[in-house]
Short mmCIF file of C-alpha atoms in Angstrom, two decimals:
data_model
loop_
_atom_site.label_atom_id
_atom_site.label_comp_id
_atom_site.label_asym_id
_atom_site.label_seq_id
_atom_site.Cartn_x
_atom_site.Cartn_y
_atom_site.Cartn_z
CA UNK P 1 66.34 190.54 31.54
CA UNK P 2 67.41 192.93 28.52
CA UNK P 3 65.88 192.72 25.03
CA UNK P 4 69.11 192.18 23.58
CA UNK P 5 72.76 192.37 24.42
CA UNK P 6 75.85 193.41 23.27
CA UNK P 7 79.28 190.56 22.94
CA UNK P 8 81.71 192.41 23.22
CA UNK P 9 84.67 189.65 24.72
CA UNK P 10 85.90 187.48 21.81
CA UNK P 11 85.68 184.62 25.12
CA UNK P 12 81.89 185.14 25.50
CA UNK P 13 81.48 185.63 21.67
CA UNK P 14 83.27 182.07 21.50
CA UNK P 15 81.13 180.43 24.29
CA UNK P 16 78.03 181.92 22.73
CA UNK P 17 78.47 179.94 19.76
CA UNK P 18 78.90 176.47 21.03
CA UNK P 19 75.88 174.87 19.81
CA UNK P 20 74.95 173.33 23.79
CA UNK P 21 75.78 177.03 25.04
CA UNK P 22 72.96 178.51 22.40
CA UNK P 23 70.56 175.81 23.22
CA UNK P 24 70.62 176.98 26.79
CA UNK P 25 70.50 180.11 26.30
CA UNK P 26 67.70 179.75 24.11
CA UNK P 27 66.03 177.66 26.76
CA UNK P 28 67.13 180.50 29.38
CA UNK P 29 64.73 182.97 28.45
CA UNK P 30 62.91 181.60 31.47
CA UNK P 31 64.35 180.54 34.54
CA UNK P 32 65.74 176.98 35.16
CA UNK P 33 68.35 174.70 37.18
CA UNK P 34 70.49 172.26 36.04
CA UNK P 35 68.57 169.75 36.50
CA UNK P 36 65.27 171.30 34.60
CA UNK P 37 67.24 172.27 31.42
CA UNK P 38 68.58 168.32 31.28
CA UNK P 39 65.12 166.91 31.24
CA UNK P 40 64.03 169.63 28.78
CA UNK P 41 66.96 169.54 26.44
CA UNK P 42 67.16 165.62 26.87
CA UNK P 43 71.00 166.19 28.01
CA UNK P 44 73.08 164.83 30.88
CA UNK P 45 72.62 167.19 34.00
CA UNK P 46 76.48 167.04 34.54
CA UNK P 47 77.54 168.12 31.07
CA UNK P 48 74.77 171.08 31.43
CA UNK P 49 76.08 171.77 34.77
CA UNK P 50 79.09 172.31 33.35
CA UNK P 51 77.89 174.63 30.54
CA UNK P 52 75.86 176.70 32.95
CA UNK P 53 78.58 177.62 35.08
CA UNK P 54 81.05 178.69 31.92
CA UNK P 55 78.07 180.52 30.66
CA UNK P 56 77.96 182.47 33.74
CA UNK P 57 81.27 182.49 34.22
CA UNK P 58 81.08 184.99 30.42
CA UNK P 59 77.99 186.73 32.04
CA UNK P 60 75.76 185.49 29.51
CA UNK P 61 73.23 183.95 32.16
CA UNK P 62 73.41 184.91 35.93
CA UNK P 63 71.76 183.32 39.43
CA UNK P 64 68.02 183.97 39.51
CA UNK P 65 67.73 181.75 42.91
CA UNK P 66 68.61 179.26 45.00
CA UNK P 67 65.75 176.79 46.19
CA UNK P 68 66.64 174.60 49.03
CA UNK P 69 65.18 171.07 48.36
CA UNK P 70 66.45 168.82 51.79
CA UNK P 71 70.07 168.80 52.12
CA UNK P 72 70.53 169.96 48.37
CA UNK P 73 70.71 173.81 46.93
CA UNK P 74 68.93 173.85 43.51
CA UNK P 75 70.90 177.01 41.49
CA UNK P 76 68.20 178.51 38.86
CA UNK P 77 70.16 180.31 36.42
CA UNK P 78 68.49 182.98 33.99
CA UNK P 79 69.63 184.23 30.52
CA UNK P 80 70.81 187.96 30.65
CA UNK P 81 69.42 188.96 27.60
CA UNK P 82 66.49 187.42 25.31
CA UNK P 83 68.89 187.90 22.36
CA UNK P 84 72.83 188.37 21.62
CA UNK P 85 74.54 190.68 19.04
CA UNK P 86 78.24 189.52 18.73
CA UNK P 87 80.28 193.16 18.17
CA UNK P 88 82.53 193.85 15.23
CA UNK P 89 84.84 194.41 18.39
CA UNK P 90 85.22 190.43 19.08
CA UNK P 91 87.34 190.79 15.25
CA UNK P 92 89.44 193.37 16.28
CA UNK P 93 92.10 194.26 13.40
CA UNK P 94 89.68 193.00 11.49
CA UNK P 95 86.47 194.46 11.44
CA UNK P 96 84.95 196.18 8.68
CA UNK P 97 86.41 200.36 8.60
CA UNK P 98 83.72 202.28 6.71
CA UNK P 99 86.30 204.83 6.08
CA UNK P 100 88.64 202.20 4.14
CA UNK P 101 86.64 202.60 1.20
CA UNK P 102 83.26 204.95 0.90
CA UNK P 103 80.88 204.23 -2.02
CA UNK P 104 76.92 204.67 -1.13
CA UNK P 105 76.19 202.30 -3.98
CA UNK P 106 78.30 199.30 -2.35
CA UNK P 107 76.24 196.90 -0.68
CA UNK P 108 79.34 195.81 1.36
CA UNK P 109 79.82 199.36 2.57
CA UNK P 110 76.46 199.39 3.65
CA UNK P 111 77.16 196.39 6.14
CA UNK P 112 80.67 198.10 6.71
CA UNK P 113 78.04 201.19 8.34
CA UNK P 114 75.89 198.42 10.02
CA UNK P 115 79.22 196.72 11.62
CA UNK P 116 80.15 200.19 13.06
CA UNK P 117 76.68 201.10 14.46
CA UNK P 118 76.51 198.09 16.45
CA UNK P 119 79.94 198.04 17.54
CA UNK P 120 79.29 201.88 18.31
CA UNK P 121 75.80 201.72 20.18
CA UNK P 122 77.39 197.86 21.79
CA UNK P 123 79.83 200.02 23.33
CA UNK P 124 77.26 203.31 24.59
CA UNK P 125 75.06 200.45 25.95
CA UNK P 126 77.89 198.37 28.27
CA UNK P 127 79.19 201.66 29.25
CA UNK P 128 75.61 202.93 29.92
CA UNK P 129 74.93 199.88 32.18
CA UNK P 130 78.13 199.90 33.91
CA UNK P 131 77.30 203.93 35.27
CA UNK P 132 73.44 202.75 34.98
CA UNK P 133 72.42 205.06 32.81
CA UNK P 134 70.46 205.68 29.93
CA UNK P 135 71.45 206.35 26.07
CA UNK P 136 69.49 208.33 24.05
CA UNK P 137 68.92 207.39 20.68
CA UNK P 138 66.81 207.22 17.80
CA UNK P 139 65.63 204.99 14.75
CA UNK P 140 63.53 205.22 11.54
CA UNK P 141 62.38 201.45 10.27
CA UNK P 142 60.51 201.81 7.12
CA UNK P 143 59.51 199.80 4.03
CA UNK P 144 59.13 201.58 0.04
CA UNK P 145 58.10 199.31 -2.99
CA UNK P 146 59.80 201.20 -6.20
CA UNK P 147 58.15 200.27 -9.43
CA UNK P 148 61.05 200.81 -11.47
CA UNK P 149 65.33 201.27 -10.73
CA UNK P 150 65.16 204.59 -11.95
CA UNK P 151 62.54 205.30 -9.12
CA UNK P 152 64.87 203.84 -6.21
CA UNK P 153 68.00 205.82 -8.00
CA UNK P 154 65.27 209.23 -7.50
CA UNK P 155 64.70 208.08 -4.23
CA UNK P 156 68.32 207.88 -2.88
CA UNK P 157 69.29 210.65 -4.66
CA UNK P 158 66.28 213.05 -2.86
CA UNK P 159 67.24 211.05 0.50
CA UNK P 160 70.99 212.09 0.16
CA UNK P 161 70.34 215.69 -0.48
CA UNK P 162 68.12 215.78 2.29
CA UNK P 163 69.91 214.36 5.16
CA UNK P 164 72.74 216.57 4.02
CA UNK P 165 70.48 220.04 4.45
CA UNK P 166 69.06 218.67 7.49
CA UNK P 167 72.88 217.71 9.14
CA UNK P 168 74.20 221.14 7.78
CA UNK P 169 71.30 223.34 9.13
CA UNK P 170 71.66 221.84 12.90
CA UNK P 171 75.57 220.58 12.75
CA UNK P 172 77.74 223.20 14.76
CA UNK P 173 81.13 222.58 14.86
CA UNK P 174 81.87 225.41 17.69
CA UNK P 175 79.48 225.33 20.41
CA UNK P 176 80.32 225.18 23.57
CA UNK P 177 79.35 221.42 25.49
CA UNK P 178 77.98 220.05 22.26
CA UNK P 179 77.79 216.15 21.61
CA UNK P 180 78.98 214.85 18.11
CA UNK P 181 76.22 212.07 17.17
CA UNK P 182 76.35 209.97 13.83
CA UNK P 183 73.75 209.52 11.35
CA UNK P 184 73.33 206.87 9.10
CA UNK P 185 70.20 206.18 6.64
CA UNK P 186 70.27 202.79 4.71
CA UNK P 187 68.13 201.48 1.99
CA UNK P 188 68.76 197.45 0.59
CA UNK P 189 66.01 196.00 -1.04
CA UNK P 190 64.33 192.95 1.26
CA UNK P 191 65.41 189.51 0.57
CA UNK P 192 63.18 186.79 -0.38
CA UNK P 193 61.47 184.66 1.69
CA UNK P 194 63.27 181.21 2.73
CA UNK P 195 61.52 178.33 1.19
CA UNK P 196 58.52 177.26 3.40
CA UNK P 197 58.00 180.59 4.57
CA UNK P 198 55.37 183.24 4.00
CA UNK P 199 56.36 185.74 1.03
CA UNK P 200 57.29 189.00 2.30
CA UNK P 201 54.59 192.25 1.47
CA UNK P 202 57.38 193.15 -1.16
CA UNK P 203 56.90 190.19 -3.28
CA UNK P 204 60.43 189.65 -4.62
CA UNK P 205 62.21 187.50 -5.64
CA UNK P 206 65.42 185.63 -4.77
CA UNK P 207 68.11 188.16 -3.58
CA UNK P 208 69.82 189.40 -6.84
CA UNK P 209 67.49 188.85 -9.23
CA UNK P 210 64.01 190.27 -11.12
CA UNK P 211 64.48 193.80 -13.21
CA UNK P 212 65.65 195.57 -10.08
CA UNK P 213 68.73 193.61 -9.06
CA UNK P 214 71.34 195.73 -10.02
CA UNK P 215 75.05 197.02 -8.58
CA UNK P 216 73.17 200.07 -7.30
CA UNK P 217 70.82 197.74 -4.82
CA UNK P 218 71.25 199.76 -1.76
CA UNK P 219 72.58 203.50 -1.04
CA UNK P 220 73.52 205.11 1.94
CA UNK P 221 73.67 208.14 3.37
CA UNK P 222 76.15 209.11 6.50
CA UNK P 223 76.53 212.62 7.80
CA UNK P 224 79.87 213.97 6.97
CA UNK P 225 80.81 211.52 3.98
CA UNK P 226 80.54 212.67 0.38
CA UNK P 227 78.95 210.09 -2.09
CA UNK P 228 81.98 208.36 -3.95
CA UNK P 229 82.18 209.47 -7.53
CA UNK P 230 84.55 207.34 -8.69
CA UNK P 231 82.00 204.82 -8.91
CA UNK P 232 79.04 206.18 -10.63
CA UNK P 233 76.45 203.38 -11.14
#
């Protein structure tokens, strides 16, 4: 079973969604039949017969086994994937185009970047299992508490000169066999905690608010794209 998969098909995206669907794919993380799920889920074994097999039928779970039990074949279906992304893809004409309108201080450009990275790396990874292969990649995660706005503006502003000297010392345009690869850096301050739940380490407060909610809450940095200065903030 993979960690997580990529939706690509707006058909799969749309039978991922059902609420039934999720629930058994939620309950899919381990093996079951029809039959197991119903008395789990407390739903009719026909209905989640039916579900199962239009599940597979998207690829979202697949046959684990088939037990023989007298004259009857149990099926035990598996999920494919612990977890689901659903890929800008499944929007088509629609999806967010980070080149429509660049501005590293826009929040909504930021998820513009994140829409194309998974749709990008969704892609690398179903054409990666189809040749079973591997992709290489590579991630930062990291946390940073500013004490002030002007600290975070430093911040970004050291962050963006340095992924630019880094991308222009190894970027070569002319060799021979080399492999373009895209680099993106984001920073987006953490959102609260939902009521109920444990604070976060950062201690904020709801999303937008406290002395550093501002129109310059996140910046980002992407190889190749100059920062927007039509919009100083």
């Amino acid at each position: 079973m993979l960690e997580v998969a990529v939706i690509e098909e707006p058909a799969a995206a749309e039978a991922s969604l059902d609420p039934m669907r999720s629930r058994l794919l939620a309950a899919l993380t381990e093996p079951g039949s029809a039959a197991m799920l119903a008395a789990r889920l407390g739903l009719p074994r026909q209905k989640v017969n039916y579900h199962l097999k239009e599940l597979e039928r998207h690829g979202l779970v697949e046959l684990a086994e088939e037990r023989r039990k007298g004259n009857v074949t149990e099926r035990v279906y598996r999920a494919t994937a612990a977890s689901y992304v659903i890929s800008p893809n499944v929007l088509a004409a629609v999806s967010p185009d980070p080149a429509r309108s660049p501005d590293q201080l826009s929040a909504r450009w930021l998820l513009a970047l994140g829409s194309r990275l998974v749709q990008e790396v969704g892609s690398l990874l179903t054409g990666a299992s189809r040749a079973r292969r591997r992709v290489a990649t590579f991630g930062i995660d990291a946390q940073v508490r500013f004490a002030s706005a002007a600290d975070r503006a430093a911040f970004a502003e050291e962050l963006a000169q340095s992924v630019a000297a880094l991308v222009s010392r190894y970027h070569d345009e002319s060799a021979p066999g080399g492999r373009s690869h895209r680099v993106v850096v984001g920073l987006h301050q953490i959102p609260a905690a939902q009521p109920g739940a444990e604070a976060g380490a950062a201690g904020a407060g709801p999303a937008g608010t406290g002395p550093e909610a501002d129109a310059a809450g996140s910046a980002t940095e992407s190889a190749g794209t100059a920062p927007n200065q039509e919009n100083p903030r």
